[in-house]
Amino acid sequence: MKITAVVVSTQNNTISVTPLKKAGCASCTAECGHKSNSFVTANPFNLPVKTGDIVMIENSRKTQALQGIFSLVFPVASAVAGYFLMPKIAHLFGKESGDGFRAIGVLAFLLLASLIVYISSRTFLPPERPQISSIVNSQILPDTFCEDKK
């Protein structure tokens, strides 16, 4: 994830940013431009940001790697495990396993793994703040973006 955002507040060592509208949004009629919510971001490189600066926001590489492993590799590995474990599970119930049972195993294990990813990402795993990776432009924007000046 890489987005461009404008710094709207730098109070109390907390940096709040609002995503900038993309050029593709100019022709859109969804009227979602006013719905850009501000969010708090980290500044691990201690860049000298001030209200009105345009910055590049992204997740850390560690976070991106963990998200990829957890949300992609885990469900695929679970589906493969379902394929190989389903004949043993069918044998426990006294059924003869075939391709149909293996397909059910793949789908069931994939669904279960996806459910685990969904629930754990919403409840157990604390989200890491996106971080400011660079300052794109140090130009002060109009007062409409800046909460400090209101």
GROMACS .gro file of N, CA and C in nm:
model
  450
    1MET      N    1   0.084  -0.117   0.000
    1MET     CA    2   0.000   0.000   0.000
    1MET      C    3   0.088   0.123   0.000
    2LYS      N    4   0.072   0.208  -0.098
    2LYS     CA    5   0.138   0.339  -0.102
    2LYS      C    6   0.033   0.440  -0.141
    3ILE      N    7   0.017   0.542  -0.057
    3ILE     CA    8  -0.077   0.648  -0.089
    3ILE      C    9  -0.012   0.783  -0.064
    4THR      N   10  -0.063   0.884  -0.128
    4THR     CA   11  -0.020   1.020  -0.105
    4THR      C   12  -0.124   1.086  -0.016
    5ALA      N   13  -0.076   1.158   0.085
    5ALA     CA   14  -0.168   1.219   0.180
    5ALA      C   15  -0.115   1.356   0.221
    6VAL      N   16  -0.203   1.435   0.276
    6VAL     CA   17  -0.165   1.567   0.327
    6VAL      C   18  -0.171   1.562   0.479
    7VAL      N   19  -0.071   1.621   0.544
    7VAL     CA   20  -0.066   1.626   0.690
    7VAL      C   21  -0.166   1.731   0.737
    8VAL      N   22  -0.261   1.691   0.821
    8VAL     CA   23  -0.363   1.783   0.869
    8VAL      C   24  -0.341   1.825   1.013
    9SER      N   25  -0.260   1.748   1.087
    9SER     CA   26  -0.236   1.782   1.226
    9SER      C   27  -0.106   1.718   1.272
   10THR      N   28  -0.030   1.794   1.351
   10THR     CA   29   0.095   1.741   1.409
   10THR      C   30   0.101   1.772   1.557
   11GLN      N   31  -0.008   1.761   1.627
   11GLN     CA   32  -0.014   1.796   1.768
   11GLN      C   33   0.021   1.677   1.856
   12ASN      N   34   0.090   1.703   1.966
   12ASN     CA   35   0.122   1.603   2.069
   12ASN      C   36   0.195   1.482   2.013
   13ASN      N   37   0.292   1.504   1.923
   13ASN     CA   38   0.369   1.396   1.862
   13ASN      C   39   0.282   1.296   1.789
   14THR      N   40   0.162   1.337   1.750
   14THR     CA   41   0.071   1.254   1.673
   14THR      C   42   0.049   1.321   1.538
   15ILE      N   43   0.074   1.246   1.432
   15ILE     CA   44   0.059   1.302   1.298
   15ILE      C   45  -0.066   1.243   1.234
   16SER      N   46  -0.161   1.331   1.201
   16SER     CA   47  -0.283   1.289   1.133
   16SER      C   48  -0.274   1.332   0.987
   17VAL      N   49  -0.315   1.242   0.899
   17VAL     CA   50  -0.311   1.270   0.756
   17VAL      C   51  -0.447   1.238   0.693
   18THR      N   52  -0.472   1.300   0.578
   18THR     CA   53  -0.591   1.271   0.499
   18THR      C   54  -0.546   1.234   0.359
   19PRO      N   55  -0.593   1.121   0.306
   19PRO     CA   56  -0.554   1.083   0.169
   19PRO      C   57  -0.599   1.186   0.068
   20LEU      N   58  -0.513   1.206  -0.033
   20LEU     CA   59  -0.547   1.299  -0.141
   20LEU      C   60  -0.632   1.228  -0.244
   21LYS      N   61  -0.719   1.304  -0.308
   21LYS     CA   62  -0.800   1.252  -0.416
   21LYS      C   63  -0.711   1.219  -0.535
   22LYS      N   64  -0.735   1.108  -0.599
   22LYS     CA   65  -0.657   1.071  -0.717
   22LYS      C   66  -0.715   1.139  -0.840
   23ALA      N   67  -0.632   1.151  -0.943
   23ALA     CA   68  -0.676   1.215  -1.068
   23ALA      C   69  -0.792   1.141  -1.130
   24GLY      N   70  -0.798   1.009  -1.113
   24GLY     CA   71  -0.906   0.931  -1.170
   24GLY      C   72  -1.040   0.961  -1.107
   25CYS      N   73  -1.037   1.022  -0.989
   25CYS     CA   74  -1.162   1.054  -0.921
   25CYS      C   75  -1.232   1.175  -0.982
   26ALA      N   76  -1.163   1.251  -1.064
   26ALA     CA   77  -1.222   1.374  -1.118
   26ALA      C   78  -1.347   1.347  -1.199
   27SER      N   79  -1.351   1.236  -1.271
   27SER     CA   80  -1.467   1.206  -1.354
   27SER      C   81  -1.568   1.116  -1.284
   28CYS      N   82  -1.539   1.078  -1.161
   28CYS     CA   83  -1.626   0.987  -1.087
   28CYS      C   84  -1.746   1.064  -1.033
   29THR      N   85  -1.861   0.999  -1.029
   29THR     CA   86  -1.982   1.063  -0.977
   29THR      C   87  -2.028   0.998  -0.847
   30ALA      N   88  -1.939   0.925  -0.779
   30ALA     CA   89  -1.979   0.854  -0.658
   30ALA      C   90  -1.989   0.945  -0.537
   31GLU      N   91  -1.942   1.069  -0.548
   31GLU     CA   92  -1.949   1.167  -0.441
   31GLU      C   93  -1.887   1.118  -0.311
   32CYS      N   94  -1.773   1.049  -0.321
   32CYS     CA   95  -1.707   1.000  -0.201
   32CYS      C   96  -1.589   1.087  -0.161
   33GLY      N   97  -1.563   1.196  -0.234
   33GLY     CA   98  -1.449   1.282  -0.205
   33GLY      C   99  -1.455   1.342  -0.065
   34HIS      N  100  -1.572   1.371  -0.017
   34HIS     CA  101  -1.585   1.430   0.115
   34HIS      C  102  -1.572   1.326   0.226
   35LYS      N  103  -1.565   1.198   0.190
   35LYS     CA  104  -1.559   1.092   0.288
   35LYS      C  105  -1.417   1.049   0.322
   36SER      N  106  -1.314   1.122   0.276
   36SER     CA  107  -1.176   1.088   0.309
   36SER      C  108  -1.154   1.113   0.457
   37ASN      N  109  -1.138   1.006   0.531
   37ASN     CA  110  -1.120   1.017   0.675
   37ASN      C  111  -0.973   1.035   0.708
   38SER      N  112  -0.947   1.116   0.810
   38SER     CA  113  -0.812   1.133   0.859
   38SER      C  114  -0.775   1.010   0.941
   39PHE      N  115  -0.647   0.977   0.941
   39PHE     CA  116  -0.599   0.869   1.024
   39PHE      C  117  -0.462   0.905   1.077
   40VAL      N  118  -0.424   0.839   1.187
   40VAL     CA  119  -0.296   0.866   1.252
   40VAL      C  120  -0.191   0.778   1.189
   41THR      N  121  -0.073   0.835   1.168
   41THR     CA  122   0.036   0.762   1.106
   41THR      C  123   0.162   0.775   1.189
   42ALA      N  124   0.255   0.684   1.170
   42ALA     CA  125   0.383   0.686   1.241
   42ALA      C  126   0.486   0.761   1.159
   43ASN      N  127   0.589   0.811   1.225
   43ASN     CA  128   0.699   0.879   1.159
   43ASN      C  129   0.831   0.818   1.207
   44PRO      N  130   0.860   0.691   1.167
   44PRO     CA  131   0.977   0.622   1.220
   44PRO      C  132   1.110   0.682   1.175
   45PHE      N  133   1.111   0.756   1.065
   45PHE     CA  134   1.235   0.815   1.015
   45PHE      C  135   1.255   0.957   1.066
   46ASN      N  136   1.164   1.003   1.155
   46ASN     CA  137   1.169   1.137   1.213
   46ASN      C  138   1.186   1.245   1.108
   47LEU      N  139   1.105   1.237   1.004
   47LEU     CA  140   1.106   1.338   0.898
   47LEU      C  141   1.045   1.467   0.951
   48PRO      N  142   1.096   1.582   0.909
   48PRO     CA  143   1.045   1.710   0.961
   48PRO      C  144   0.913   1.750   0.893
   49VAL      N  145   0.806   1.683   0.928
   49VAL     CA  146   0.676   1.712   0.866
   49VAL      C  147   0.606   1.823   0.942
   50LYS      N  148   0.529   1.900   0.868
   50LYS     CA  149   0.447   2.005   0.929
   50LYS      C  150   0.311   2.005   0.861
   51THR      N  151   0.218   2.071   0.922
   51THR     CA  152   0.083   2.077   0.868
   51THR      C  153   0.085   2.132   0.727
   52GLY      N  154   0.020   2.063   0.635
   52GLY     CA  155   0.013   2.104   0.496
   52GLY      C  156   0.109   2.031   0.405
   53ASP      N  157   0.206   1.959   0.462
   53ASP     CA  158   0.300   1.883   0.379
   53ASP      C  159   0.229   1.767   0.310
   54ILE      N  160   0.271   1.739   0.190
   54ILE     CA  161   0.221   1.622   0.117
   54ILE      C  162   0.324   1.512   0.137
   55VAL      N  163   0.279   1.398   0.187
   55VAL     CA  164   0.371   1.289   0.223
   55VAL      C  165   0.328   1.159   0.156
   56MET      N  166   0.423   1.068   0.144
   56MET     CA  167   0.396   0.933   0.093
   56MET      C  168   0.379   0.842   0.215
   57ILE      N  169   0.268   0.770   0.220
   57ILE     CA  170   0.236   0.680   0.331
   57ILE      C  171   0.243   0.537   0.280
   58GLU      N  172   0.305   0.448   0.359
   58GLU     CA  173   0.308   0.306   0.323
   58GLU      C  174   0.323   0.221   0.448
   59ASN      N  175   0.292   0.093   0.434
   59ASN     CA  176   0.313  -0.002   0.542
   59ASN      C  177   0.458  -0.045   0.542
   60SER      N  178   0.506  -0.088   0.658
   60SER     CA  179   0.644  -0.135   0.665
   60SER      C  180   0.656  -0.267   0.589
   61ARG      N  181   0.776  -0.298   0.545
   61ARG     CA  182   0.798  -0.423   0.469
   61ARG      C  183   0.769  -0.545   0.555
   62LYS      N  184   0.799  -0.537   0.683
   62LYS     CA  185   0.771  -0.649   0.775
   62LYS      C  186   0.620  -0.675   0.781
   63THR      N  187   0.542  -0.568   0.793
   63THR     CA  188   0.397  -0.582   0.799
   63THR      C  189   0.342  -0.640   0.669
   64GLN      N  190   0.393  -0.593   0.555
   64GLN     CA  191   0.348  -0.644   0.427
   64GLN      C  192   0.381  -0.792   0.412
   65ALA      N  193   0.499  -0.833   0.456
   65ALA     CA  194   0.538  -0.974   0.446
   65ALA      C  195   0.449  -1.061   0.536
   66LEU      N  196   0.426  -1.016   0.657
   66LEU     CA  197   0.341  -1.094   0.749
   66LEU      C  198   0.198  -1.103   0.698
   67GLN      N  199   0.146  -0.994   0.643
   67GLN     CA  200   0.011  -0.997   0.587
   67GLN      C  201   0.002  -1.095   0.470
   68GLY      N  202   0.105  -1.095   0.385
   68GLY     CA  203   0.106  -1.186   0.271
   68GLY      C  204   0.110  -1.331   0.313
   69ILE      N  205   0.196  -1.360   0.410
   69ILE     CA  206   0.207  -1.498   0.458
   69ILE      C  207   0.077  -1.542   0.523
   70PHE      N  208   0.026  -1.457   0.611
   70PHE     CA  209  -0.092  -1.496   0.686
   70PHE      C  210  -0.217  -1.502   0.601
   71SER      N  211  -0.234  -1.408   0.509
   71SER     CA  212  -0.359  -1.404   0.434
   71SER      C  213  -0.357  -1.482   0.304
   72LEU      N  214  -0.239  -1.521   0.255
   72LEU     CA  215  -0.232  -1.597   0.130
   72LEU      C  216  -0.179  -1.738   0.150
   73VAL      N  217  -0.061  -1.748   0.211
   73VAL     CA  218   0.004  -1.879   0.224
   73VAL      C  219  -0.075  -1.970   0.317
   74PHE      N  220  -0.123  -1.918   0.429
   74PHE     CA  221  -0.196  -2.002   0.524
   74PHE      C  222  -0.322  -2.065   0.464
   75PRO      N  223  -0.409  -1.989   0.396
   75PRO     CA  224  -0.527  -2.053   0.336
   75PRO      C  225  -0.492  -2.153   0.225
   76VAL      N  226  -0.392  -2.123   0.143
   76VAL     CA  227  -0.354  -2.216   0.036
   76VAL      C  228  -0.297  -2.344   0.096
   77ALA      N  229  -0.212  -2.330   0.198
   77ALA     CA  230  -0.157  -2.448   0.264
   77ALA      C  231  -0.267  -2.530   0.331
   78SER      N  232  -0.367  -2.462   0.385
   78SER     CA  233  -0.480  -2.533   0.446
   78SER      C  234  -0.560  -2.609   0.341
   79ALA      N  235  -0.579  -2.551   0.225
   79ALA     CA  236  -0.652  -2.619   0.117
   79ALA      C  237  -0.576  -2.743   0.072
   80VAL      N  238  -0.444  -2.734   0.061
   80VAL     CA  239  -0.363  -2.850   0.023
   80VAL      C  240  -0.372  -2.957   0.132
   81ALA      N  241  -0.368  -2.915   0.258
   81ALA     CA  242  -0.383  -3.012   0.368
   81ALA      C  243  -0.519  -3.079   0.362
   82GLY      N  244  -0.623  -3.003   0.329
   82GLY     CA  245  -0.757  -3.062   0.316
   82GLY      C  246  -0.762  -3.167   0.207
   83TYR      N  247  -0.689  -3.145   0.098
   83TYR     CA  248  -0.685  -3.242  -0.011
   83TYR      C  249  -0.625  -3.375   0.034
   84PHE      N  250  -0.517  -3.367   0.110
   84PHE     CA  251  -0.449  -3.489   0.151
   84PHE      C  252  -0.509  -3.553   0.276
   85LEU      N  253  -0.575  -3.475   0.361
   85LEU     CA  254  -0.633  -3.530   0.484
   85LEU      C  255  -0.774  -3.584   0.465
   86MET      N  256  -0.843  -3.543   0.362
   86MET     CA  257  -0.983  -3.583   0.345
   86MET      C  258  -1.001  -3.734   0.330
   87PRO      N  259  -0.914  -3.810   0.260
   87PRO     CA  260  -0.933  -3.955   0.257
   87PRO      C  261  -0.927  -4.019   0.395
   88LYS      N  262  -0.839  -3.967   0.481
   88LYS     CA  263  -0.830  -4.021   0.618
   88LYS      C  264  -0.955  -3.986   0.699
   89ILE      N  265  -1.005  -3.865   0.680
   89ILE     CA  266  -1.126  -3.823   0.750
   89ILE      C  267  -1.246  -3.904   0.700
   90ALA      N  268  -1.255  -3.929   0.570
   90ALA     CA  269  -1.364  -4.009   0.514
   90ALA      C  270  -1.358  -4.152   0.568
   91HIS      N  271  -1.236  -4.204   0.582
   91HIS     CA  272  -1.218  -4.340   0.636
   91HIS      C  273  -1.267  -4.348   0.780
   92LEU      N  274  -1.249  -4.241   0.858
   92LEU     CA  275  -1.298  -4.239   0.997
   92LEU      C  276  -1.449  -4.251   1.004
   93PHE      N  277  -1.518  -4.199   0.904
   93PHE     CA  278  -1.663  -4.206   0.899
   93PHE      C  279  -1.714  -4.327   0.821
   94GLY      N  280  -1.622  -4.413   0.781
   94GLY     CA  281  -1.660  -4.534   0.710
   94GLY      C  282  -1.702  -4.512   0.566
   95LYS      N  283  -1.660  -4.405   0.506
   95LYS     CA  284  -1.694  -4.374   0.368
   95LYS      C  285  -1.573  -4.401   0.280
   96GLU      N  286  -1.601  -4.428   0.155
   96GLU     CA  287  -1.493  -4.445   0.059
   96GLU      C  288  -1.462  -4.308  -0.001
   97SER      N  289  -1.335  -4.270   0.004
   97SER     CA  290  -1.301  -4.136  -0.044
   97SER      C  291  -1.279  -4.137  -0.194
   98GLY      N  292  -1.320  -4.029  -0.255
   98GLY     CA  293  -1.301  -4.010  -0.398
   98GLY      C  294  -1.271  -3.864  -0.425
   99ASP      N  295  -1.280  -3.827  -0.550
   99ASP     CA  296  -1.251  -3.688  -0.586
   99ASP      C  297  -1.351  -3.590  -0.524
  100GLY      N  298  -1.474  -3.633  -0.507
  100GLY     CA  299  -1.575  -3.547  -0.447
  100GLY      C  300  -1.541  -3.513  -0.302
  101PHE      N  301  -1.496  -3.614  -0.226
  101PHE     CA  302  -1.457  -3.590  -0.088
  101PHE      C  303  -1.335  -3.499  -0.081
  102ARG      N  304  -1.243  -3.519  -0.172
  102ARG     CA  305  -1.123  -3.434  -0.173
  102ARG      C  306  -1.162  -3.289  -0.205
  103ALA      N  307  -1.253  -3.270  -0.298
  103ALA     CA  308  -1.298  -3.134  -0.332
  103ALA      C  309  -1.366  -3.069  -0.211
  104ILE      N  310  -1.448  -3.146  -0.141
  104ILE     CA  311  -1.513  -3.094  -0.021
  104ILE      C  312  -1.408  -3.059   0.084
  105GLY      N  313  -1.305  -3.143   0.097
  105GLY     CA  314  -1.197  -3.116   0.192
  105GLY      C  315  -1.122  -2.988   0.159
  106VAL      N  316  -1.092  -2.970   0.032
  106VAL     CA  317  -1.022  -2.848  -0.010
  106VAL      C  318  -1.106  -2.725   0.023
  107LEU      N  319  -1.234  -2.729  -0.014
  107LEU     CA  320  -1.321  -2.614   0.012
  107LEU      C  321  -1.342  -2.589   0.161
  108ALA      N  322  -1.361  -2.697   0.238
  108ALA     CA  323  -1.385  -2.682   0.381
  108ALA      C  324  -1.262  -2.625   0.452
  109PHE      N  325  -1.144  -2.677   0.420
  109PHE     CA  326  -1.022  -2.628   0.483
  109PHE      C  327  -0.990  -2.485   0.439
  110LEU      N  328  -1.016  -2.453   0.313
  110LEU     CA  329  -0.995  -2.317   0.264
  110LEU      C  330  -1.090  -2.219   0.332
  111LEU      N  331  -1.215  -2.258   0.345
  111LEU     CA  332  -1.313  -2.174   0.413
  111LEU      C  333  -1.277  -2.154   0.559
  112LEU      N  334  -1.237  -2.261   0.627
  112LEU     CA  335  -1.199  -2.252   0.767
  112LEU      C  336  -1.076  -2.162   0.785
  113ALA      N  337  -0.976  -2.177   0.699
  113ALA     CA  338  -0.857  -2.092   0.708
  113ALA      C  339  -0.891  -1.946   0.680
  114SER      N  340  -0.977  -1.921   0.583
  114SER     CA  341  -1.017  -1.783   0.552
  114SER      C  342  -1.093  -1.721   0.668
  115LEU      N  343  -1.176  -1.800   0.733
  115LEU     CA  344  -1.249  -1.753   0.850
  115LEU      C  345  -1.154  -1.721   0.964
  116ILE      N  346  -1.053  -1.804   0.985
  116ILE     CA  347  -0.952  -1.779   1.088
  116ILE      C  348  -0.876  -1.650   1.058
  117VAL      N  349  -0.837  -1.629   0.933
  117VAL     CA  350  -0.767  -1.507   0.895
  117VAL      C  351  -0.857  -1.386   0.919
  118TYR      N  352  -0.982  -1.394   0.879
  118TYR     CA  353  -1.074  -1.282   0.895
  118TYR      C  354  -1.094  -1.248   1.042
  119ILE      N  355  -1.124  -1.345   1.124
  119ILE     CA  356  -1.151  -1.319   1.266
  119ILE      C  357  -1.026  -1.270   1.338
  120SER      N  358  -0.913  -1.334   1.314
  120SER     CA  359  -0.791  -1.293   1.385
  120SER      C  360  -0.743  -1.156   1.342
  121SER      N  361  -0.762  -1.119   1.216
  121SER     CA  362  -0.719  -0.987   1.173
  121SER      C  363  -0.809  -0.877   1.230
  122ARG      N  364  -0.931  -0.911   1.267
  122ARG     CA  365  -1.024  -0.812   1.323
  122ARG      C  366  -1.016  -0.806   1.475
  123THR      N  367  -0.968  -0.911   1.540
  123THR     CA  368  -0.975  -0.914   1.686
  123THR      C  369  -0.840  -0.931   1.754
  124PHE      N  370  -0.761  -1.029   1.713
  124PHE     CA  371  -0.640  -1.064   1.788
  124PHE      C  372  -0.517  -0.985   1.747
  125LEU      N  373  -0.498  -0.966   1.619
  125LEU     CA  374  -0.377  -0.902   1.570
  125LEU      C  375  -0.392  -0.750   1.573
  126PRO      N  376  -0.306  -0.683   1.651
  126PRO     CA  377  -0.316  -0.536   1.653
  126PRO      C  378  -0.262  -0.478   1.523
  127PRO      N  379  -0.336  -0.388   1.462
  127PRO     CA  380  -0.287  -0.330   1.337
  127PRO      C  381  -0.170  -0.237   1.363
  128GLU      N  382  -0.071  -0.242   1.277
  128GLU     CA  383   0.043  -0.152   1.286
  128GLU      C  384   0.010  -0.027   1.206
  129ARG      N  385   0.049   0.086   1.259
  129ARG     CA  386   0.020   0.211   1.189
  129ARG      C  387   0.098   0.220   1.059
  130PRO      N  388   0.035   0.274   0.956
  130PRO     CA  389   0.111   0.303   0.835
  130PRO      C  390   0.214   0.411   0.869
  131GLN      N  391   0.322   0.417   0.792
  131GLN     CA  392   0.428   0.511   0.826
  131GLN      C  393   0.456   0.607   0.711
  132ILE      N  394   0.508   0.723   0.748
  132ILE     CA  395   0.548   0.822   0.649
  132ILE      C  396   0.683   0.779   0.595
  133SER      N  397   0.691   0.757   0.463
  133SER     CA  398   0.817   0.714   0.404
  133SER      C  399   0.895   0.829   0.342
  134SER      N  400   0.825   0.933   0.298
  134SER     CA  401   0.895   1.048   0.241
  134SER      C  402   0.801   1.168   0.235
  135ILE      N  403   0.864   1.285   0.223
  135ILE     CA  404   0.788   1.409   0.203
  135ILE      C  405   0.792   1.438   0.054
  136VAL      N  406   0.674   1.444  -0.007
  136VAL     CA  407   0.665   1.466  -0.151
  136VAL      C  408   0.680   1.614  -0.183
  137ASN      N  409   0.611   1.698  -0.107
  137ASN     CA  410   0.609   1.840  -0.135
  137ASN      C  411   0.592   1.913  -0.004
  138SER      N  412   0.672   2.014   0.020
  138SER     CA  413   0.664   2.090   0.145
  138SER      C  414   0.583   2.218   0.128
  139GLN      N  415   0.484   2.213   0.046
  139GLN     CA  416   0.403   2.331   0.019
  139GLN      C  417   0.281   2.330   0.109
  140ILE      N  418   0.252   2.443   0.171
  140ILE     CA  419   0.134   2.454   0.257
  140ILE      C  420   0.010   2.459   0.167
  141LEU      N  421  -0.086   2.377   0.200
  141LEU     CA  422  -0.211   2.372   0.125
  141LEU      C  423  -0.313   2.467   0.187
  142PRO      N  424  -0.425   2.490   0.120
  142PRO     CA  425  -0.528   2.580   0.174
  142PRO      C  426  -0.576   2.535   0.311
  143ASP      N  427  -0.635   2.630   0.383
  143ASP     CA  428  -0.681   2.605   0.519
  143ASP      C  429  -0.787   2.497   0.528
  144THR      N  430  -0.848   2.457   0.418
  144THR     CA  431  -0.953   2.356   0.424
  144THR      C  432  -0.899   2.222   0.467
  145PHE      N  433  -0.768   2.197   0.443
  145PHE     CA  434  -0.709   2.069   0.483
  145PHE      C  435  -0.657   2.071   0.625
  146CYS      N  436  -0.630   2.186   0.680
  146CYS     CA  437  -0.555   2.197   0.805
  146CYS      C  438  -0.647   2.217   0.923
  147GLU      N  439  -0.645   2.126   1.016
  147GLU     CA  440  -0.727   2.135   1.137
  147GLU      C  441  -0.663   2.228   1.238
  148ASP      N  442  -0.529   2.242   1.236
  148ASP     CA  443  -0.460   2.324   1.334
  148ASP      C  444  -0.500   2.471   1.324
  149LYS      N  445  -0.535   2.518   1.205
  149LYS     CA  446  -0.561   2.658   1.182
  149LYS      C  447  -0.705   2.696   1.207
  150LYS      N  448  -0.790   2.600   1.240
  150LYS     CA  449  -0.932   2.630   1.260
  150LYS      C  450  -0.956   2.672   1.403
   0.00000   0.00000   0.00000
